[in-house]
C-alpha cells in the first residue's frame, strides 16, 4: 500500500522564506500568515498541526496528536514570535514566553550521544522516543534556542510588508521582505498610491 502524499492546498503554499531550510523553528513561526482572502493558520486544529509536524519530519505519520498537544504547538509558536521580536529589538521578553520555551525543552529532553563517523567524533543527541509528540516540540524549542543564541540571531528579521507576520534570516543588509511576493506587493501599492496622487 502506497503512503498518502501530504500536500498543502495551492493557496496555502508560500514561496521559500530565507532561513526556513536551516531552522524548522522559523518555519513554525511562519505558519500563521495573511493572504488576499484573510489570515491563514497552518496549525488550525489537531489534524492540521499533525500534518505540519509530519511534513517537517518531526513526527511519524502513524503517531497521533491530541488537542492538548496541538495547543502546545501553537503556544510554542506564539512564544517564539515574542522571543524573536525581543531578540530583534534588544528588549527582554515577557517571562511567560521564556517559560513556555523552557518548559517545552524540559518536557522531552534529548539524550546526548557520541557518534563516530568517517569525519571523526561528533555529538548526536537522541530524541526521547517515549513521548514522540513532546519530543517533536522539544526539538522545535531546541532549534529555536540554537537560532536565538547562535551567529544567525543577528540576521533574524521581521518582514516589513504591511499585514505580513513573517520572520526570515536577512541574506543581505538591504533585504526587508520575507519573500519576493511581499516585496512585489509593497512596490505595487506604492506605485498605485503614486498614480493616485498624480491623477487630477
Short mmCIF file of C-alpha atoms in Angstrom, two decimals:
data_model
loop_
_atom_site.label_atom_id
_atom_site.label_comp_id
_atom_site.label_asym_id
_atom_site.label_seq_id
_atom_site.Cartn_x
_atom_site.Cartn_y
_atom_site.Cartn_z
CA UNK A 1 0.00 0.00 0.00
CA UNK A 2 1.46 3.34 -1.08
CA UNK A 3 1.79 6.09 1.51
CA UNK A 4 -0.53 9.03 1.07
CA UNK A 5 1.32 12.14 -0.07
CA UNK A 6 0.58 15.10 2.19
CA UNK A 7 0.20 18.19 0.04
CA UNK A 8 -0.97 21.60 1.14
CA UNK A 9 -3.68 23.23 -0.98
CA UNK A 10 -2.25 25.51 -3.68
CA UNK A 11 -3.50 28.67 -2.00
CA UNK A 12 -1.62 27.76 1.19
CA UNK A 13 1.75 27.24 -0.49
CA UNK A 14 4.19 30.04 0.13
CA UNK A 15 7.41 30.99 -1.63
CA UNK A 16 10.57 29.92 0.16
CA UNK A 17 11.45 32.09 3.15
CA UNK A 18 15.20 32.57 3.76
CA UNK A 19 16.28 30.56 6.78
CA UNK A 20 13.43 28.05 6.94
CA UNK A 21 15.62 25.43 5.27
CA UNK A 22 18.09 25.73 8.17
CA UNK A 23 15.76 26.34 11.12
CA UNK A 24 12.47 24.47 11.36
CA UNK A 25 11.55 26.78 14.26
CA UNK A 26 11.49 29.64 11.75
CA UNK A 27 9.09 27.62 9.60
CA UNK A 28 6.94 27.08 12.71
CA UNK A 29 6.73 30.82 13.39
CA UNK A 30 5.68 31.38 9.78
CA UNK A 31 2.70 29.01 9.96
CA UNK A 32 0.44 31.98 10.58
CA UNK A 33 0.28 34.44 7.68
CA UNK A 34 -2.06 36.60 5.64
CA UNK A 35 -3.19 36.04 2.05
CA UNK A 36 -5.58 38.08 -0.09
CA UNK A 37 -8.70 36.49 1.45
CA UNK A 38 -7.57 36.77 5.08
CA UNK A 39 -5.41 35.17 7.75
CA UNK A 40 -4.26 31.56 7.37
CA UNK A 41 -3.15 29.33 10.24
CA UNK A 42 -1.48 26.11 9.11
CA UNK A 43 -1.83 24.76 12.67
CA UNK A 44 -5.56 25.46 12.99
CA UNK A 45 -6.83 22.24 14.51
CA UNK A 46 -5.29 18.96 15.58
CA UNK A 47 -5.22 17.40 12.10
CA UNK A 48 -3.52 20.45 10.59
CA UNK A 49 -0.92 20.51 13.38
CA UNK A 50 -0.27 16.78 12.91
CA UNK A 51 0.15 17.24 9.16
CA UNK A 52 2.64 20.09 9.68
CA UNK A 53 4.76 18.02 12.08
CA UNK A 54 4.71 15.03 9.70
CA UNK A 55 5.61 17.17 6.67
CA UNK A 56 8.61 18.55 8.59
CA UNK A 57 9.77 15.05 9.63
CA UNK A 58 9.26 15.79 13.32
CA UNK A 59 6.58 13.17 13.94
CA UNK A 60 5.93 9.80 12.29
CA UNK A 61 2.63 9.73 10.38
CA UNK A 62 1.40 6.76 12.45
CA UNK A 63 1.75 8.72 15.72
CA UNK A 64 -1.41 10.61 16.57
CA UNK A 65 -1.60 14.05 18.08
CA UNK A 66 -4.24 15.11 20.59
CA UNK A 67 -5.85 18.50 21.12
CA UNK A 68 -3.71 19.37 24.11
CA UNK A 69 -0.51 18.63 22.18
CA UNK A 70 -1.59 20.68 19.16
CA UNK A 71 -2.45 23.51 21.57
CA UNK A 72 1.08 23.32 22.98
CA UNK A 73 2.50 23.54 19.46
CA UNK A 74 0.51 26.72 18.80
CA UNK A 75 1.54 28.12 22.22
CA UNK A 76 5.18 27.43 21.37
CA UNK A 77 4.75 29.24 18.05
CA UNK A 78 3.36 32.34 19.76
CA UNK A 79 6.11 32.24 22.40
CA UNK A 80 8.73 32.06 19.64
CA UNK A 81 7.16 35.04 17.86
CA UNK A 82 7.50 37.01 21.09
CA UNK A 83 11.09 35.84 21.67
CA UNK A 84 12.09 36.64 18.07
CA UNK A 85 10.65 40.15 18.44
CA UNK A 86 12.51 40.62 21.74
CA UNK A 87 15.77 39.48 20.13
CA UNK A 88 15.28 41.76 17.13
CA UNK A 89 14.55 44.82 19.29
CA UNK A 90 17.10 44.04 22.00
CA UNK A 91 14.48 44.08 24.76
CA UNK A 92 13.85 41.46 27.47
CA UNK A 93 10.97 39.13 26.59
CA UNK A 94 7.93 38.58 28.80
CA UNK A 95 8.52 35.83 31.36
CA UNK A 96 5.65 33.68 30.05
CA UNK A 97 7.21 33.37 26.57
CA UNK A 98 10.52 32.28 28.08
CA UNK A 99 8.73 29.89 30.45
CA UNK A 100 6.87 28.29 27.52
CA UNK A 101 10.10 27.67 25.61
CA UNK A 102 11.93 26.31 28.66
CA UNK A 103 9.03 24.04 29.68
CA UNK A 104 8.93 22.66 26.13
CA UNK A 105 12.68 21.99 26.23
CA UNK A 106 12.34 20.17 29.56
CA UNK A 107 9.30 18.08 28.57
CA UNK A 108 11.29 15.59 26.48
CA UNK A 109 15.00 16.40 26.57
CA UNK A 110 17.19 14.59 24.05
CA UNK A 111 19.88 12.26 25.38
CA UNK A 112 23.40 13.23 24.28
CA UNK A 113 25.39 10.53 22.49
CA UNK A 114 28.80 10.40 20.89
CA UNK A 115 28.74 9.25 17.27
CA UNK A 116 31.84 8.27 15.32
CA UNK A 117 31.73 8.87 11.58
CA UNK A 118 34.31 8.88 8.79
CA UNK A 119 34.95 12.52 9.71
CA UNK A 120 35.62 11.67 13.34
CA UNK A 121 33.66 12.05 16.57
CA UNK A 122 30.60 14.29 16.80
CA UNK A 123 27.75 14.85 19.19
CA UNK A 124 24.48 13.16 18.22
CA UNK A 125 21.52 13.85 20.50
CA UNK A 126 18.88 11.11 20.52
CA UNK A 127 15.27 12.36 20.89
CA UNK A 128 13.07 10.92 23.63
CA UNK A 129 11.20 8.07 21.93
CA UNK A 130 8.81 7.51 24.86
CA UNK A 131 6.71 10.56 24.03
CA UNK A 132 7.03 11.37 20.31
CA UNK A 133 4.81 14.47 20.37
CA UNK A 134 6.66 16.02 23.31
CA UNK A 135 9.96 15.10 21.64
CA UNK A 136 8.88 16.87 18.43
CA UNK A 137 8.03 20.04 20.36
CA UNK A 138 11.27 19.79 22.31
CA UNK A 139 13.22 19.55 19.03
CA UNK A 140 11.48 22.70 17.80
CA UNK A 141 12.30 24.51 21.05
CA UNK A 142 15.93 23.40 20.85
CA UNK A 143 16.15 24.56 17.23
CA UNK A 144 14.75 27.97 18.25
CA UNK A 145 17.25 28.16 21.12
CA UNK A 146 20.10 27.47 18.67
CA UNK A 147 18.80 30.22 16.38
CA UNK A 148 18.35 32.77 19.18
CA UNK A 149 21.78 32.14 20.69
CA UNK A 150 23.85 31.45 17.58
CA UNK A 151 25.59 33.53 14.94
CA UNK A 152 22.42 33.74 12.82
CA UNK A 153 20.47 35.58 15.55
CA UNK A 154 21.66 38.95 14.25
CA UNK A 155 20.10 38.12 10.86
CA UNK A 156 16.65 37.41 12.31
CA UNK A 157 14.27 39.97 10.80
CA UNK A 158 10.53 40.58 10.74
CA UNK A 159 9.07 41.19 7.28
CA UNK A 160 8.45 44.91 6.68
CA UNK A 161 5.45 44.33 4.39
CA UNK A 162 2.22 45.63 5.95
CA UNK A 163 -0.01 42.77 7.07
CA UNK A 164 2.76 40.15 6.88
CA UNK A 165 3.70 38.45 10.14
CA UNK A 166 6.65 36.53 8.65
CA UNK A 167 10.18 36.20 10.00
CA UNK A 168 13.27 35.40 7.95
CA UNK A 169 17.06 35.42 8.02
CA UNK A 170 18.26 38.51 6.18
CA UNK A 171 20.61 37.43 3.39
CA UNK A 172 21.91 40.98 2.84
CA UNK A 173 21.55 44.29 4.64
CA UNK A 174 19.02 45.82 2.25
CA UNK A 175 16.56 42.94 2.34
CA UNK A 176 13.30 43.91 4.06
CA UNK A 177 10.77 41.32 2.82
CA UNK A 178 10.42 37.64 3.74
CA UNK A 179 9.54 36.73 0.13
CA UNK A 180 9.60 38.40 -3.27
CA UNK A 181 5.81 38.22 -3.16
CA UNK A 182 5.76 40.58 -0.18
CA UNK A 183 8.24 42.92 -1.87
CA UNK A 184 6.20 42.99 -5.08
CA UNK A 185 3.02 43.68 -3.11
CA UNK A 186 4.61 46.68 -1.36
CA UNK A 187 6.05 48.06 -4.61
CA UNK A 188 2.68 47.68 -6.36
CA UNK A 189 0.93 49.51 -3.50
CA UNK A 190 3.47 52.34 -3.71
CA UNK A 191 3.06 52.61 -7.48
CA UNK A 192 -0.72 52.69 -7.13
CA UNK A 193 -0.52 55.40 -4.44
CA UNK A 194 1.83 57.46 -6.62
CA UNK A 195 -0.51 57.19 -9.63
CA UNK A 196 -3.49 58.10 -7.49
CA UNK A 197 -1.68 61.13 -6.02
CA UNK A 198 -0.69 62.31 -9.51
CA UNK A 199 -4.18 61.97 -11.02
CA UNK A 200 -6.36 65.11 -11.30
#
